[in-house]
Short mmCIF file of C-alpha atoms in Angstrom, two decimals:
data_model
loop_
_atom_site.label_atom_id
_atom_site.label_comp_id
_atom_site.label_asym_id
_atom_site.label_seq_id
_atom_site.Cartn_x
_atom_site.Cartn_y
_atom_site.Cartn_z
CA UNK B 1 -3.32 -36.71 -7.18
CA UNK B 2 -0.22 -35.24 -8.26
CA UNK B 3 0.16 -31.54 -9.08
CA UNK B 4 -0.87 -32.32 -12.20
CA UNK B 5 -3.82 -33.72 -11.84
CA UNK B 6 -4.76 -30.89 -9.08
CA UNK B 7 -3.84 -27.94 -11.39
CA UNK B 8 -6.05 -29.36 -14.53
CA UNK B 9 -9.17 -30.76 -11.83
CA UNK B 10 -9.21 -27.22 -10.18
CA UNK B 11 -9.00 -25.07 -13.81
CA UNK B 12 -11.86 -27.69 -15.15
CA UNK B 13 -14.05 -27.10 -12.04
CA UNK B 14 -13.51 -23.27 -11.97
CA UNK B 15 -14.46 -22.33 -16.34
CA UNK B 16 -16.86 -25.10 -16.10
CA UNK B 17 -15.13 -26.82 -18.89
CA UNK B 18 -12.75 -28.61 -20.38
CA UNK B 19 -12.32 -26.91 -23.41
CA UNK B 20 -12.08 -23.04 -21.53
CA UNK B 21 -9.94 -24.85 -18.56
CA UNK B 22 -7.31 -26.11 -21.42
CA UNK B 23 -6.84 -22.91 -22.77
CA UNK B 24 -6.38 -21.07 -19.56
CA UNK B 25 -3.46 -23.60 -19.38
CA UNK B 26 -2.36 -23.19 -23.26
CA UNK B 27 -2.88 -26.94 -23.41
CA UNK B 28 -4.90 -28.76 -25.70
CA UNK B 29 -8.23 -30.11 -24.77
CA UNK B 30 -7.87 -34.11 -25.92
CA UNK B 31 -5.00 -33.43 -23.13
CA UNK B 32 -6.82 -31.69 -20.48
CA UNK B 33 -9.02 -34.48 -21.71
CA UNK B 34 -6.28 -37.34 -20.88
CA UNK B 35 -5.11 -35.95 -17.64
CA UNK B 36 -8.67 -36.13 -16.04
CA UNK B 37 -9.34 -39.76 -17.51
CA UNK B 38 -6.53 -40.86 -15.61
CA UNK B 39 -6.73 -38.78 -12.67
CA UNK B 40 -10.32 -40.43 -12.43
CA UNK B 41 -9.39 -43.69 -12.67
CA UNK B 42 -6.19 -43.50 -10.14
CA UNK B 43 -9.15 -42.16 -8.13
CA UNK B 44 -11.77 -44.67 -8.46
CA UNK B 45 -14.99 -42.47 -8.81
CA UNK B 46 -16.06 -40.13 -11.43
CA UNK B 47 -15.37 -35.92 -11.14
CA UNK B 48 -17.33 -35.22 -13.64
CA UNK B 49 -21.09 -35.96 -15.03
CA UNK B 50 -22.24 -34.85 -18.74
CA UNK B 51 -25.82 -33.78 -18.64
CA UNK B 52 -27.99 -32.29 -21.53
CA UNK B 53 -24.27 -31.51 -22.60
CA UNK B 54 -22.61 -29.84 -19.69
CA UNK B 55 -20.03 -31.19 -17.22
CA UNK B 56 -21.17 -30.95 -13.29
CA UNK B 57 -19.17 -32.40 -10.94
CA UNK B 58 -20.12 -34.62 -8.51
CA UNK B 59 -20.40 -34.24 -4.76
CA UNK B 60 -17.18 -36.15 -3.81
CA UNK B 61 -15.39 -33.53 -6.88
CA UNK B 62 -16.75 -30.98 -4.64
CA UNK B 63 -15.02 -32.11 -1.52
CA UNK B 64 -11.43 -32.21 -3.33
CA UNK B 65 -12.39 -28.88 -4.93
CA UNK B 66 -12.46 -27.31 -1.09
CA UNK B 67 -8.82 -28.41 -1.02
CA UNK B 68 -7.33 -29.13 -3.99
CA UNK B 69 -8.34 -24.74 -5.07
CA UNK B 70 -5.98 -23.85 -1.70
CA UNK B 71 -3.34 -26.57 -2.88
CA UNK B 72 -3.57 -24.81 -6.52
CA UNK B 73 -2.98 -20.68 -4.77
CA UNK B 74 0.37 -21.94 -2.65
CA UNK B 75 1.82 -23.54 -5.94
CA UNK B 76 0.96 -19.91 -8.37
CA UNK B 77 2.72 -18.25 -5.06
CA UNK B 78 5.81 -20.69 -4.62
CA UNK B 79 6.18 -19.91 -8.92
CA UNK B 80 5.64 -16.27 -8.46
CA UNK B 81 7.89 -16.92 -5.34
CA UNK B 82 10.90 -18.66 -7.65
CA UNK B 83 10.77 -16.31 -10.25
CA UNK B 84 11.08 -13.43 -7.88
CA UNK B 85 14.42 -15.18 -6.22
CA UNK B 86 15.64 -16.16 -9.91
CA UNK B 87 15.63 -12.80 -11.32
CA UNK B 88 19.16 -11.19 -10.74
CA UNK B 89 19.65 -8.79 -7.80
CA UNK B 90 15.90 -8.96 -7.11
CA UNK B 91 14.24 -9.90 -3.96
CA UNK B 92 11.95 -9.31 -1.20
CA UNK B 93 11.93 -8.06 2.65
CA UNK B 94 9.03 -9.00 4.67
CA UNK B 95 8.92 -6.57 7.27
CA UNK B 96 6.37 -6.24 10.37
CA UNK B 97 5.45 -3.63 12.53
CA UNK B 98 3.81 -2.23 15.32
CA UNK B 99 1.28 0.51 15.22
CA UNK B 100 3.01 2.59 17.43
CA UNK B 101 5.83 1.94 15.18
CA UNK B 102 4.62 2.22 11.45
CA UNK B 103 3.30 6.13 11.35
CA UNK B 104 7.38 7.99 10.87
CA UNK B 105 9.94 5.01 12.34
CA UNK B 106 8.84 1.97 9.88
CA UNK B 107 9.27 5.07 6.95
CA UNK B 108 12.15 6.75 8.43
CA UNK B 109 13.95 2.80 7.68
CA UNK B 110 12.13 1.74 4.37
CA UNK B 111 12.86 5.45 2.33
CA UNK B 112 16.98 5.06 3.54
CA UNK B 113 17.01 1.49 2.69
CA UNK B 114 15.75 2.33 -0.76
CA UNK B 115 18.15 4.96 -1.80
CA UNK B 116 20.46 2.41 -2.04
CA UNK B 117 18.06 -0.48 -2.40
CA UNK B 118 15.83 0.76 -4.73
CA UNK B 119 15.16 -3.07 -6.92
CA UNK B 120 14.48 -5.17 -3.07
CA UNK B 121 10.79 -5.29 -2.70
CA UNK B 122 9.43 -4.85 0.87
CA UNK B 123 6.06 -5.74 1.66
CA UNK B 124 4.79 -4.09 4.68
CA UNK B 125 2.37 -5.81 7.70
CA UNK B 126 1.38 -3.38 10.15
CA UNK B 127 -0.03 -6.04 13.26
CA UNK B 128 -0.94 -4.92 16.62
CA UNK B 129 2.10 -6.05 19.39
CA UNK B 130 0.50 -9.08 20.65
CA UNK B 131 0.55 -10.56 17.00
CA UNK B 132 4.09 -9.24 16.30
CA UNK B 133 6.42 -11.63 17.95
CA UNK B 134 3.65 -14.57 16.08
CA UNK B 135 4.21 -13.14 12.51
CA UNK B 136 7.78 -13.87 12.80
CA UNK B 137 7.60 -17.02 14.40
CA UNK B 138 5.26 -18.59 11.81
CA UNK B 139 7.45 -17.42 8.70
CA UNK B 140 4.63 -14.67 8.25
CA UNK B 141 7.15 -11.64 8.48
CA UNK B 142 11.05 -12.15 7.71
CA UNK B 143 11.12 -9.95 10.57
CA UNK B 144 9.00 -7.28 12.82
CA UNK B 145 9.93 -3.76 14.35
CA UNK B 146 9.98 -5.22 18.54
CA UNK B 147 9.57 -2.99 21.77
CA UNK B 148 12.04 -4.69 23.66
CA UNK B 149 12.89 -6.68 25.28
CA UNK B 150 11.56 -9.72 24.51
CA UNK B 151 11.46 -13.21 25.90
CA UNK B 152 10.42 -15.75 23.20
CA UNK B 153 12.90 -18.28 22.66
CA UNK B 154 12.10 -19.02 18.86
CA UNK B 155 13.31 -15.50 18.44
CA UNK B 156 16.30 -13.35 18.23
CA UNK B 157 17.03 -9.59 17.79
CA UNK B 158 18.77 -6.60 18.74
CA UNK B 159 17.97 -3.17 20.50
CA UNK B 160 18.30 -0.09 17.97
CA UNK B 161 17.38 2.61 19.83
CA UNK B 162 16.15 3.86 23.11
CA UNK B 163 13.11 6.35 23.52
CA UNK B 164 11.22 7.19 27.07
CA UNK B 165 7.89 8.08 27.27
CA UNK B 166 6.10 11.35 26.43
CA UNK B 167 3.22 13.66 27.27
CA UNK B 168 1.44 14.98 24.64
CA UNK B 169 -0.82 17.62 24.15
CA UNK B 170 -2.06 21.37 22.30
CA UNK B 171 0.72 23.94 22.68
CA UNK B 172 -1.96 25.71 24.15
CA UNK B 173 -2.63 23.33 27.76
CA UNK B 174 -1.41 24.72 30.86
CA UNK B 175 1.48 22.17 30.64
CA UNK B 176 2.88 22.96 27.48
CA UNK B 177 5.16 24.52 29.21
CA UNK B 178 6.35 22.77 31.74
CA UNK B 179 10.43 20.57 31.02
CA UNK B 180 8.91 17.71 32.43
CA UNK B 181 6.29 16.33 33.76
CA UNK B 182 5.52 13.92 36.41
CA UNK B 183 2.63 12.01 37.57
CA UNK B 184 1.44 15.11 40.51
CA UNK B 185 1.38 17.55 37.22
CA UNK B 186 -1.15 15.09 35.35
CA UNK B 187 -3.65 14.44 38.88
CA UNK B 188 -6.71 16.87 37.41
CA UNK B 189 -6.24 17.09 33.88
CA UNK B 190 -7.86 14.67 31.67
CA UNK B 191 -5.66 11.62 29.85
CA UNK B 192 -6.26 9.98 26.65
CA UNK B 193 -4.59 6.27 27.73
CA UNK B 194 -4.35 3.53 25.10
CA UNK B 195 -5.96 0.35 26.17
CA UNK B 196 -4.30 -2.22 23.49
CA UNK B 197 -0.86 -2.27 24.44
CA UNK B 198 -1.16 -4.16 27.49
CA UNK B 199 3.10 -4.12 27.82
CA UNK B 200 3.74 0.27 27.53
CA UNK B 201 0.87 0.02 30.41
CA UNK B 202 2.59 -2.51 32.44
CA UNK B 203 6.27 0.09 32.02
CA UNK B 204 3.69 3.21 33.35
CA UNK B 205 1.92 1.40 36.37
CA UNK B 206 5.94 0.10 37.64
CA UNK B 207 7.24 2.99 37.63
CA UNK B 208 3.82 5.70 39.07
CA UNK B 209 1.63 2.56 39.90
CA UNK B 210 -0.43 5.57 41.25
CA UNK B 211 -0.86 7.88 38.09
CA UNK B 212 -3.55 5.34 35.95
CA UNK B 213 -5.59 4.20 40.01
CA UNK B 214 -5.74 8.10 40.16
CA UNK B 215 -6.22 10.08 37.01
CA UNK B 216 -9.20 10.95 35.73
CA UNK B 217 -8.78 9.64 31.97
CA UNK B 218 -12.36 8.99 29.42
CA UNK B 219 -10.80 8.76 26.65
CA UNK B 220 -9.43 4.94 25.66
CA UNK B 221 -7.77 4.23 22.38
CA UNK B 222 -6.66 1.47 20.51
CA UNK B 223 -3.74 3.33 18.64
CA UNK B 224 -1.13 5.53 19.95
CA UNK B 225 -1.48 7.95 16.50
CA UNK B 226 -4.88 8.32 17.76
CA UNK B 227 -4.37 9.37 21.05
CA UNK B 228 -1.56 11.93 19.56
CA UNK B 229 -4.13 13.05 17.13
CA UNK B 230 -7.10 13.78 20.35
CA UNK B 231 -4.14 15.51 21.89
CA UNK B 232 -3.25 17.40 19.64
CA UNK B 233 -6.97 18.36 19.14
CA UNK B 234 -6.76 19.82 22.92
CA UNK B 235 -8.91 16.81 24.16
CA UNK B 236 -6.12 16.29 26.89
CA UNK B 237 -2.88 14.63 27.94
CA UNK B 238 -1.86 11.41 26.43
CA UNK B 239 1.13 9.38 27.26
CA UNK B 240 3.41 7.38 24.28
CA UNK B 241 5.74 5.57 23.40
CA UNK B 242 8.64 8.62 21.99
CA UNK B 243 8.49 6.71 18.79
CA UNK B 244 5.08 7.45 18.03
CA UNK B 245 6.17 10.54 17.54
CA UNK B 246 9.61 10.44 16.72
CA UNK B 247 10.30 11.85 13.18
CA UNK B 248 6.74 13.17 12.48
CA UNK B 249 5.91 17.47 12.15
CA UNK B 250 3.13 17.93 13.98
CA UNK B 251 1.25 21.58 14.43
CA UNK B 252 0.29 22.83 17.83
CA UNK B 253 1.30 20.29 19.55
CA UNK B 254 3.35 19.58 22.90
CA UNK B 255 5.71 16.81 23.35
CA UNK B 256 6.63 17.19 27.19
CA UNK B 257 9.51 14.25 29.01
CA UNK B 258 7.52 12.33 31.70
CA UNK B 259 9.25 12.27 34.77
CA UNK B 260 10.88 9.60 36.46
CA UNK B 261 12.13 8.61 32.65
CA UNK B 262 10.51 5.38 31.46
CA UNK B 263 12.21 4.15 28.88
CA UNK B 264 11.24 2.49 25.24
CA UNK B 265 13.35 0.22 23.90
CA UNK B 266 12.84 0.03 20.05
CA UNK B 267 15.11 -3.22 17.72
CA UNK B 268 14.11 -5.30 15.23
CA UNK B 269 13.70 -9.26 15.58
CA UNK B 270 13.79 -12.26 13.67
CA UNK B 271 13.66 -16.04 13.93
CA UNK B 272 16.19 -17.47 16.12
CA UNK B 273 17.77 -20.14 13.94
CA UNK B 274 16.79 -18.86 9.80
CA UNK B 275 19.37 -17.85 9.26
CA UNK B 276 18.26 -13.48 7.85
CA UNK B 277 19.15 -12.74 4.05
CA UNK B 278 20.99 -10.17 2.94
CA UNK B 279 18.60 -7.83 2.13
CA UNK B 280 17.46 -8.08 6.04
CA UNK B 281 20.56 -7.72 7.19
CA UNK B 282 20.88 -4.36 5.31
CA UNK B 283 18.01 -3.09 6.42
CA UNK B 284 18.24 -3.60 9.86
CA UNK B 285 21.87 -1.69 9.27
CA UNK B 286 20.25 0.96 7.12
CA UNK B 287 17.62 0.97 9.95
CA UNK B 288 19.71 1.79 13.13
CA UNK B 289 21.95 4.23 11.52
CA UNK B 290 18.55 6.22 10.43
CA UNK B 291 18.15 6.10 14.19
CA UNK B 292 20.91 7.30 14.98
CA UNK B 293 21.06 9.87 12.12
CA UNK B 294 17.91 11.35 13.56
CA UNK B 295 18.62 10.77 17.82
CA UNK B 296 22.02 13.17 16.80
CA UNK B 297 20.05 15.69 15.35
CA UNK B 298 16.63 16.43 16.58
CA UNK B 299 14.97 14.55 19.69
CA UNK B 300 11.64 15.96 20.73
CA UNK B 301 11.10 18.78 19.06
CA UNK B 302 7.68 20.57 20.19
CA UNK B 303 6.35 22.14 17.00
CA UNK B 304 3.87 25.80 17.23
#
């Protein structure tokens, strides 16, 4: 079956009649009937039976439709994409991002980018850190914000900024006035840990092997943003990636650096063997500039 035959067949299946299919395709009814007849001849079996004046699909047609409907949707998507690319000055960037960078860092970059590139569409997809790399490798995203290092041979990337692990707690917490906190300071206080980001937990365990083993922790969450809200409500001390709170405004939340310092590197990953579009390269540059501007003006601010 060629694409025209698939289009006609799929529309007859969806509408239930040749007349309605012709209307949906904006062609004449004889034209649709002719394509259908040629399709059945080429396939060697009938696709529809007329019973009491109505058209009913054969079992073979039902099986074919499971595949042709998907192909028809893909072709429609391809046509729309071609239209967007043919429109001078218009493009689209598909950007992936893990939850920990999506609340403040990603919006900061998008805001800066759109200020000078309002004609370029931006599609954002937030995925767990464990899926970020596959999103880019499988071309579901043109690029993605990510934590480094990354060692996947199919990916390349650039580090844009380096932060650190910090502790979050309500401003009235007994530890809130300290200039920094170590694992000994945290013993005896209820801890809030994120269990979904194994790479982050590995960094903590590598720097302070005894902390998670000995700390009191009965609050486990799968998103750092939830850990932040729980700490803000006085439910414990959360250890998070600094970029979770970078650029945010948090009433009654104390942000205290953890010692020894645990570096957190963030940047952008993209396919190693697929050239980036000009727009994607500009987004990476703009995001780097936005992070640098923020780093120079405001970092680890506690709002009371």
